Amino acid sequence: MKQPATLDSLRPFMAFVSNCLVLRGFHPHRASEIELAVEEALVNIFRYAYPERPGDVEVRCRVTADRQLVIEIEDEGVPFNLLSIPDPELSTEISRRKVGGLGIYFIRKMIDDIRYRREKDHNVLTLVVSPEKPAPFAGEPGCRHSGQPL
């Protein structure tokens, strides 16, 4: 699905991703986590990928042989690898924390595997999710991101 990179496109993108998750039998709680991560990634693209011109975003979903869902988000905006952003300092008192970075932190916590590549002037963010992953804040270790191609 390809749409303009604007907030008006968020609802159709999220309906598309939700439909992919429902069709693959993801539990509603797990689906909500994944939807939140995808929404955060999309809003970041809408806000920052095209600072001087309009652009588009494409979202694709596919299933792997081992039942993982692969969600690819592609844009032609400025290069941005969210894996290069360090985790925010969460031990600092909230009033002293730097603004920003929490959305990317949550994406990392909710997605099983995150990959990024820059391909022919396109950002391609790949989110690999399993239906069985437990809640990220229920004592499970955080996500992993390999940077390996699929």
Short mmCIF file of N, CA and C in Angstrom, two decimals:
data_model
loop_
_atom_site.label_atom_id
_atom_site.label_comp_id
_atom_site.label_asym_id
_atom_site.label_seq_id
_atom_site.Cartn_x
_atom_site.Cartn_y
_atom_site.Cartn_z
N MET A 1 0.85 -1.16 0.00
CA MET A 1 0.00 0.00 0.00
C MET A 1 0.90 1.23 0.00
N LYS A 2 0.61 2.16 -0.90
CA LYS A 2 1.41 3.38 -1.00
C LYS A 2 0.49 4.58 -0.83
N GLN A 3 0.93 5.52 -0.01
CA GLN A 3 0.14 6.72 0.29
C GLN A 3 1.09 7.91 0.44
N PRO A 4 0.53 9.13 0.35
CA PRO A 4 1.35 10.31 0.65
C PRO A 4 1.84 10.26 2.10
N ALA A 5 3.01 10.79 2.34
CA ALA A 5 3.59 10.81 3.69
C ALA A 5 3.01 11.96 4.49
N THR A 6 1.74 11.81 4.83
CA THR A 6 1.06 12.82 5.64
C THR A 6 0.24 12.12 6.73
N LEU A 7 -0.11 12.87 7.74
CA LEU A 7 -0.91 12.29 8.84
C LEU A 7 -2.26 11.79 8.34
N ASP A 8 -2.77 12.36 7.25
CA ASP A 8 -4.04 11.87 6.69
C ASP A 8 -3.93 10.42 6.23
N SER A 9 -2.74 9.95 5.99
CA SER A 9 -2.53 8.58 5.53
C SER A 9 -2.40 7.59 6.68
N LEU A 10 -2.31 8.09 7.89
CA LEU A 10 -2.07 7.19 9.01
C LEU A 10 -3.19 6.16 9.18
N ARG A 11 -4.42 6.61 9.12
CA ARG A 11 -5.55 5.69 9.34
C ARG A 11 -5.57 4.57 8.30
N PRO A 12 -5.47 4.87 6.99
CA PRO A 12 -5.45 3.75 6.03
C PRO A 12 -4.26 2.82 6.21
N PHE A 13 -3.09 3.38 6.54
CA PHE A 13 -1.93 2.51 6.79
C PHE A 13 -2.19 1.60 7.98
N MET A 14 -2.73 2.16 9.04
CA MET A 14 -2.95 1.36 10.24
C MET A 14 -4.04 0.31 10.02
N ALA A 15 -5.04 0.64 9.22
CA ALA A 15 -6.07 -0.35 8.89
C ALA A 15 -5.44 -1.50 8.10
N PHE A 16 -4.54 -1.15 7.20
CA PHE A 16 -3.85 -2.17 6.40
C PHE A 16 -3.03 -3.10 7.30
N VAL A 17 -2.23 -2.51 8.20
CA VAL A 17 -1.39 -3.32 9.10
C VAL A 17 -2.27 -4.14 10.04
N SER A 18 -3.31 -3.54 10.58
CA SER A 18 -4.22 -4.28 11.48
C SER A 18 -4.82 -5.48 10.76
N ASN A 19 -5.22 -5.28 9.53
CA ASN A 19 -5.79 -6.37 8.74
C ASN A 19 -4.76 -7.49 8.55
N CYS A 20 -3.53 -7.12 8.28
CA CYS A 20 -2.46 -8.13 8.14
C CYS A 20 -2.33 -8.94 9.44
N LEU A 21 -2.36 -8.27 10.57
CA LEU A 21 -2.20 -8.94 11.86
C LEU A 21 -3.39 -9.85 12.16
N VAL A 22 -4.59 -9.38 11.87
CA VAL A 22 -5.78 -10.19 12.11
C VAL A 22 -5.77 -11.43 11.22
N LEU A 23 -5.46 -11.23 9.94
CA LEU A 23 -5.44 -12.37 9.01
C LEU A 23 -4.41 -13.42 9.42
N ARG A 24 -3.34 -12.99 10.09
CA ARG A 24 -2.29 -13.93 10.51
C ARG A 24 -2.54 -14.48 11.91
N GLY A 25 -3.64 -14.09 12.52
CA GLY A 25 -4.03 -14.67 13.80
C GLY A 25 -3.28 -14.13 15.01
N PHE A 26 -2.74 -12.92 14.92
CA PHE A 26 -2.07 -12.33 16.07
C PHE A 26 -3.08 -12.04 17.18
N HIS A 27 -2.70 -12.34 18.40
CA HIS A 27 -3.53 -12.02 19.56
C HIS A 27 -3.73 -10.50 19.60
N PRO A 28 -4.92 -10.04 20.00
CA PRO A 28 -5.17 -8.58 20.01
C PRO A 28 -4.14 -7.78 20.83
N HIS A 29 -3.68 -8.33 21.94
CA HIS A 29 -2.69 -7.59 22.74
C HIS A 29 -1.39 -7.43 21.96
N ARG A 30 -0.94 -8.52 21.36
CA ARG A 30 0.30 -8.45 20.58
C ARG A 30 0.11 -7.55 19.37
N ALA A 31 -1.05 -7.64 18.74
CA ALA A 31 -1.33 -6.79 17.58
C ALA A 31 -1.27 -5.31 17.97
N SER A 32 -1.78 -4.99 19.15
CA SER A 32 -1.75 -3.59 19.61
C SER A 32 -0.32 -3.08 19.78
N GLU A 33 0.55 -3.93 20.30
CA GLU A 33 1.96 -3.54 20.45
C GLU A 33 2.59 -3.24 19.10
N ILE A 34 2.33 -4.13 18.16
CA ILE A 34 2.92 -3.98 16.83
C ILE A 34 2.34 -2.74 16.14
N GLU A 35 1.06 -2.54 16.27
CA GLU A 35 0.43 -1.35 15.67
C GLU A 35 1.03 -0.07 16.25
N LEU A 36 1.27 -0.06 17.55
CA LEU A 36 1.87 1.12 18.16
C LEU A 36 3.26 1.39 17.59
N ALA A 37 4.03 0.34 17.42
CA ALA A 37 5.38 0.50 16.86
C ALA A 37 5.32 0.99 15.42
N VAL A 38 4.43 0.42 14.62
CA VAL A 38 4.31 0.84 13.22
C VAL A 38 3.83 2.29 13.15
N GLU A 39 2.87 2.63 13.98
CA GLU A 39 2.37 4.01 14.00
C GLU A 39 3.49 4.98 14.34
N GLU A 40 4.29 4.65 15.31
CA GLU A 40 5.41 5.52 15.70
C GLU A 40 6.38 5.69 14.53
N ALA A 41 6.70 4.60 13.86
CA ALA A 41 7.62 4.68 12.72
C ALA A 41 7.02 5.54 11.60
N LEU A 42 5.74 5.34 11.33
CA LEU A 42 5.11 6.11 10.26
C LEU A 42 5.04 7.61 10.59
N VAL A 43 4.68 7.93 11.81
CA VAL A 43 4.58 9.35 12.19
C VAL A 43 5.96 10.01 12.10
N ASN A 44 7.00 9.30 12.48
CA ASN A 44 8.36 9.84 12.33
C ASN A 44 8.67 10.14 10.86
N ILE A 45 8.27 9.24 9.99
CA ILE A 45 8.49 9.47 8.55
C ILE A 45 7.68 10.68 8.09
N PHE A 46 6.42 10.73 8.49
CA PHE A 46 5.56 11.86 8.08
C PHE A 46 6.17 13.20 8.52
N ARG A 47 6.73 13.21 9.71
CA ARG A 47 7.25 14.47 10.27
C ARG A 47 8.62 14.86 9.74
N TYR A 48 9.48 13.87 9.49
CA TYR A 48 10.88 14.22 9.23
C TYR A 48 11.46 13.76 7.90
N ALA A 49 10.82 12.87 7.19
CA ALA A 49 11.45 12.31 5.99
C ALA A 49 11.50 13.29 4.82
N TYR A 50 10.51 14.15 4.75
CA TYR A 50 10.40 15.06 3.60
C TYR A 50 10.33 16.50 4.07
N PRO A 51 11.45 17.06 4.53
CA PRO A 51 11.39 18.42 5.08
C PRO A 51 11.15 19.51 4.03
N GLU A 52 11.47 19.23 2.78
CA GLU A 52 11.37 20.29 1.77
C GLU A 52 10.47 19.97 0.59
N ARG A 53 9.89 18.81 0.59
CA ARG A 53 9.01 18.43 -0.52
C ARG A 53 8.06 17.33 -0.04
N PRO A 54 6.93 17.17 -0.74
CA PRO A 54 6.05 16.06 -0.38
C PRO A 54 6.64 14.74 -0.88
N GLY A 55 6.20 13.68 -0.27
CA GLY A 55 6.70 12.36 -0.68
C GLY A 55 5.69 11.29 -0.31
N ASP A 56 6.04 10.08 -0.61
CA ASP A 56 5.17 8.94 -0.35
C ASP A 56 5.82 7.95 0.60
N VAL A 57 4.99 7.09 1.14
CA VAL A 57 5.43 5.98 1.98
C VAL A 57 4.72 4.73 1.46
N GLU A 58 5.44 3.64 1.46
CA GLU A 58 4.84 2.37 1.07
C GLU A 58 5.00 1.39 2.24
N VAL A 59 3.94 0.68 2.55
CA VAL A 59 3.96 -0.34 3.60
C VAL A 59 3.58 -1.67 2.97
N ARG A 60 4.40 -2.67 3.23
CA ARG A 60 4.13 -4.02 2.71
C ARG A 60 4.17 -5.00 3.88
N CYS A 61 3.35 -6.04 3.77
CA CYS A 61 3.34 -7.11 4.76
C CYS A 61 3.47 -8.44 4.03
N ARG A 62 4.23 -9.34 4.63
CA ARG A 62 4.33 -10.70 4.10
C ARG A 62 4.68 -11.63 5.26
N VAL A 63 4.41 -12.89 5.04
CA VAL A 63 4.63 -13.89 6.07
C VAL A 63 5.81 -14.76 5.67
N THR A 64 6.63 -15.12 6.65
CA THR A 64 7.75 -16.02 6.39
C THR A 64 7.30 -17.46 6.64
N ALA A 65 8.14 -18.39 6.27
CA ALA A 65 7.83 -19.81 6.44
C ALA A 65 7.65 -20.17 7.91
N ASP A 66 8.31 -19.45 8.81
CA ASP A 66 8.18 -19.76 10.24
C ASP A 66 7.13 -18.89 10.94
N ARG A 67 6.15 -18.43 10.20
CA ARG A 67 4.98 -17.70 10.71
C ARG A 67 5.29 -16.30 11.22
N GLN A 68 6.44 -15.77 10.94
CA GLN A 68 6.71 -14.39 11.33
C GLN A 68 6.09 -13.47 10.27
N LEU A 69 5.66 -12.33 10.73
CA LEU A 69 5.14 -11.31 9.82
C LEU A 69 6.23 -10.28 9.60
N VAL A 70 6.48 -9.96 8.34
CA VAL A 70 7.48 -8.96 7.98
C VAL A 70 6.72 -7.74 7.46
N ILE A 71 6.95 -6.63 8.13
CA ILE A 71 6.33 -5.36 7.73
C ILE A 71 7.45 -4.46 7.23
N GLU A 72 7.38 -4.08 5.96
CA GLU A 72 8.40 -3.19 5.40
C GLU A 72 7.78 -1.82 5.17
N ILE A 73 8.51 -0.81 5.60
CA ILE A 73 8.09 0.57 5.44
C ILE A 73 9.17 1.27 4.62
N GLU A 74 8.78 1.79 3.48
CA GLU A 74 9.76 2.36 2.55
C GLU A 74 9.38 3.79 2.19
N ASP A 75 10.37 4.65 2.18
CA ASP A 75 10.15 6.03 1.76
C ASP A 75 11.38 6.52 0.99
N GLU A 76 11.22 7.65 0.32
CA GLU A 76 12.31 8.25 -0.45
C GLU A 76 12.82 9.50 0.24
N GLY A 77 12.59 9.60 1.53
CA GLY A 77 12.99 10.78 2.26
C GLY A 77 14.47 10.80 2.60
N VAL A 78 14.81 11.75 3.46
CA VAL A 78 16.21 11.88 3.87
C VAL A 78 16.64 10.58 4.57
N PRO A 79 17.88 10.18 4.39
CA PRO A 79 18.33 8.94 5.03
C PRO A 79 18.15 9.01 6.55
N PHE A 80 17.58 7.94 7.09
CA PHE A 80 17.43 7.88 8.53
C PHE A 80 17.38 6.42 8.98
N ASN A 81 18.37 6.06 9.76
CA ASN A 81 18.44 4.72 10.32
C ASN A 81 18.13 4.81 11.79
N LEU A 82 16.94 4.39 12.17
CA LEU A 82 16.58 4.51 13.60
C LEU A 82 17.43 3.63 14.49
N LEU A 83 18.10 2.63 13.91
CA LEU A 83 18.99 1.78 14.70
C LEU A 83 20.24 2.54 15.14
N SER A 84 20.52 3.67 14.49
CA SER A 84 21.70 4.45 14.86
C SER A 84 21.43 5.37 16.05
N ILE A 85 20.18 5.46 16.47
CA ILE A 85 19.82 6.35 17.57
C ILE A 85 19.99 5.60 18.90
N PRO A 86 20.76 6.15 19.82
CA PRO A 86 20.92 5.45 21.11
C PRO A 86 19.63 5.48 21.92
N ASP A 87 19.49 4.51 22.80
CA ASP A 87 18.33 4.49 23.70
C ASP A 87 18.37 5.74 24.58
N PRO A 88 17.21 6.25 24.93
CA PRO A 88 17.19 7.42 25.82
C PRO A 88 17.68 7.04 27.21
N GLU A 89 18.15 8.02 27.93
CA GLU A 89 18.61 7.81 29.30
C GLU A 89 17.38 7.79 30.21
N LEU A 90 16.98 6.60 30.61
CA LEU A 90 15.76 6.46 31.39
C LEU A 90 15.99 6.53 32.89
N SER A 91 17.24 6.51 33.31
CA SER A 91 17.50 6.56 34.75
C SER A 91 17.51 8.00 35.26
N THR A 92 17.56 8.97 34.34
CA THR A 92 17.55 10.37 34.73
C THR A 92 16.13 10.79 35.11
N GLU A 93 16.04 11.68 36.06
CA GLU A 93 14.73 12.21 36.46
C GLU A 93 14.02 12.75 35.23
N ILE A 94 12.73 12.51 35.13
CA ILE A 94 11.99 12.82 33.92
C ILE A 94 12.09 14.30 33.52
N SER A 95 12.12 15.20 34.49
CA SER A 95 12.20 16.63 34.17
C SER A 95 13.56 17.02 33.59
N ARG A 96 14.57 16.16 33.75
CA ARG A 96 15.92 16.45 33.24
C ARG A 96 16.25 15.69 31.97
N ARG A 97 15.34 14.87 31.52
CA ARG A 97 15.61 14.08 30.33
C ARG A 97 15.55 14.92 29.07
N LYS A 98 16.34 14.51 28.10
CA LYS A 98 16.31 15.11 26.77
C LYS A 98 15.00 14.74 26.10
N VAL A 99 14.40 15.67 25.39
CA VAL A 99 13.16 15.40 24.67
C VAL A 99 13.47 14.55 23.44
N GLY A 100 12.61 13.57 23.19
CA GLY A 100 12.75 12.74 21.99
C GLY A 100 13.41 11.41 22.27
N GLY A 101 13.22 10.50 21.33
CA GLY A 101 13.85 9.20 21.41
C GLY A 101 13.01 8.10 22.04
N LEU A 102 11.95 8.47 22.75
CA LEU A 102 11.13 7.44 23.39
C LEU A 102 10.36 6.61 22.39
N GLY A 103 9.91 7.21 21.32
CA GLY A 103 9.18 6.45 20.30
C GLY A 103 10.03 5.36 19.70
N ILE A 104 11.26 5.69 19.38
CA ILE A 104 12.18 4.69 18.82
C ILE A 104 12.47 3.62 19.86
N TYR A 105 12.60 4.02 21.10
CA TYR A 105 12.81 3.06 22.19
C TYR A 105 11.65 2.07 22.25
N PHE A 106 10.44 2.56 22.17
CA PHE A 106 9.27 1.68 22.22
C PHE A 106 9.21 0.76 21.00
N ILE A 107 9.58 1.28 19.84
CA ILE A 107 9.63 0.41 18.65
C ILE A 107 10.57 -0.75 18.92
N ARG A 108 11.74 -0.43 19.45
CA ARG A 108 12.73 -1.49 19.73
C ARG A 108 12.20 -2.51 20.74
N LYS A 109 11.44 -2.07 21.70
CA LYS A 109 10.92 -2.96 22.73
C LYS A 109 9.78 -3.85 22.22
N MET A 110 9.05 -3.39 21.25
CA MET A 110 7.85 -4.12 20.82
C MET A 110 8.05 -4.99 19.59
N ILE A 111 9.15 -4.78 18.90
CA ILE A 111 9.39 -5.51 17.65
C ILE A 111 10.48 -6.56 17.89
N ASP A 112 10.29 -7.74 17.34
CA ASP A 112 11.25 -8.83 17.53
C ASP A 112 12.59 -8.55 16.86
N ASP A 113 12.53 -8.07 15.64
CA ASP A 113 13.76 -7.83 14.88
C ASP A 113 13.54 -6.61 13.99
N ILE A 114 14.49 -5.69 14.01
CA ILE A 114 14.40 -4.47 13.23
C ILE A 114 15.61 -4.40 12.31
N ARG A 115 15.35 -4.12 11.06
CA ARG A 115 16.44 -3.99 10.09
C ARG A 115 16.23 -2.72 9.28
N TYR A 116 17.34 -2.13 8.89
CA TYR A 116 17.28 -0.92 8.07
C TYR A 116 18.27 -1.06 6.94
N ARG A 117 17.86 -0.57 5.80
CA ARG A 117 18.80 -0.46 4.68
C ARG A 117 18.44 0.76 3.84
N ARG A 118 19.46 1.34 3.26
CA ARG A 118 19.25 2.43 2.31
C ARG A 118 19.48 1.82 0.94
N GLU A 119 18.46 1.87 0.11
CA GLU A 119 18.51 1.17 -1.18
C GLU A 119 18.00 2.10 -2.27
N LYS A 120 18.87 2.48 -3.19
CA LYS A 120 18.51 3.35 -4.31
C LYS A 120 17.76 4.60 -3.82
N ASP A 121 18.35 5.31 -2.89
CA ASP A 121 17.77 6.54 -2.33
C ASP A 121 16.46 6.32 -1.58
N HIS A 122 16.23 5.11 -1.14
CA HIS A 122 15.04 4.80 -0.35
C HIS A 122 15.47 4.30 1.03
N ASN A 123 14.74 4.71 2.05
CA ASN A 123 14.87 4.10 3.37
C ASN A 123 13.96 2.89 3.40
N VAL A 124 14.46 1.76 3.82
CA VAL A 124 13.62 0.57 3.96
C VAL A 124 13.78 0.07 5.40
N LEU A 125 12.72 0.24 6.15
CA LEU A 125 12.68 -0.21 7.54
C LEU A 125 11.90 -1.52 7.57
N THR A 126 12.53 -2.56 8.07
CA THR A 126 11.90 -3.87 8.12
C THR A 126 11.66 -4.25 9.57
N LEU A 127 10.41 -4.54 9.87
CA LEU A 127 10.01 -4.95 11.21
C LEU A 127 9.55 -6.39 11.13
N VAL A 128 10.23 -7.26 11.85
CA VAL A 128 9.88 -8.68 11.86
C VAL A 128 9.24 -8.99 13.20
N VAL A 129 8.02 -9.54 13.15
CA VAL A 129 7.28 -9.79 14.39
C VAL A 129 6.75 -11.22 14.41
N SER A 130 6.72 -11.76 15.61
CA SER A 130 6.17 -13.10 15.85
C SER A 130 4.89 -12.96 16.64
N PRO A 131 3.93 -13.84 16.39
CA PRO A 131 2.69 -13.76 17.17
C PRO A 131 2.88 -14.11 18.63
N GLU A 132 3.91 -14.88 18.94
CA GLU A 132 4.07 -15.41 20.30
C GLU A 132 4.85 -14.52 21.24
N LYS A 133 5.48 -13.48 20.77
CA LYS A 133 6.32 -12.67 21.65
C LYS A 133 5.49 -12.10 22.79
N PRO A 134 5.93 -12.31 24.04
CA PRO A 134 5.19 -11.76 25.17
C PRO A 134 5.37 -10.25 25.27
N ALA A 135 4.57 -9.65 26.12
CA ALA A 135 4.62 -8.21 26.31
C ALA A 135 6.05 -7.78 26.64
N PRO A 136 6.55 -6.73 26.00
CA PRO A 136 7.95 -6.33 26.19
C PRO A 136 8.26 -5.81 27.58
N PHE A 137 7.27 -5.41 28.32
CA PHE A 137 7.54 -4.84 29.63
C PHE A 137 7.10 -5.79 30.74
N ALA A 138 6.98 -7.07 30.40
CA ALA A 138 6.54 -8.07 31.39
C ALA A 138 7.71 -8.93 31.82
N GLY A 139 8.89 -8.36 31.88
CA GLY A 139 10.04 -9.07 32.38
C GLY A 139 10.83 -9.81 31.31
N GLU A 140 10.43 -9.71 30.07
CA GLU A 140 11.17 -10.35 28.99
C GLU A 140 12.33 -9.46 28.58
N PRO A 141 13.38 -10.06 28.05
CA PRO A 141 14.47 -9.23 27.54
C PRO A 141 13.98 -8.36 26.40
N GLY A 142 14.66 -7.27 26.15
CA GLY A 142 14.29 -6.34 25.10
C GLY A 142 14.44 -6.96 23.73
N CYS A 143 14.14 -6.20 22.75
CA CYS A 143 14.18 -6.70 21.38
C CYS A 143 15.62 -6.85 20.94
N ARG A 144 15.75 -7.51 19.86
CA ARG A 144 17.06 -7.62 19.24
C ARG A 144 16.94 -7.03 17.85
N HIS A 145 18.00 -6.49 17.36
CA HIS A 145 18.01 -6.02 15.99
C HIS A 145 19.34 -6.41 15.40
N SER A 146 19.27 -7.13 14.32
CA SER A 146 20.46 -7.74 13.79
C SER A 146 21.12 -6.94 12.67
N GLY A 147 20.35 -6.17 11.91
CA GLY A 147 20.91 -5.51 10.76
C GLY A 147 21.19 -6.46 9.62
N GLN A 148 20.81 -7.72 9.79
CA GLN A 148 21.04 -8.72 8.74
C GLN A 148 19.93 -8.66 7.71
N PRO A 149 20.27 -8.89 6.45
CA PRO A 149 19.23 -8.92 5.43
C PRO A 149 18.33 -10.15 5.61
N LEU A 150 17.11 -10.03 5.15
CA LEU A 150 16.18 -11.16 5.25
C LEU A 150 16.53 -12.22 4.26
#
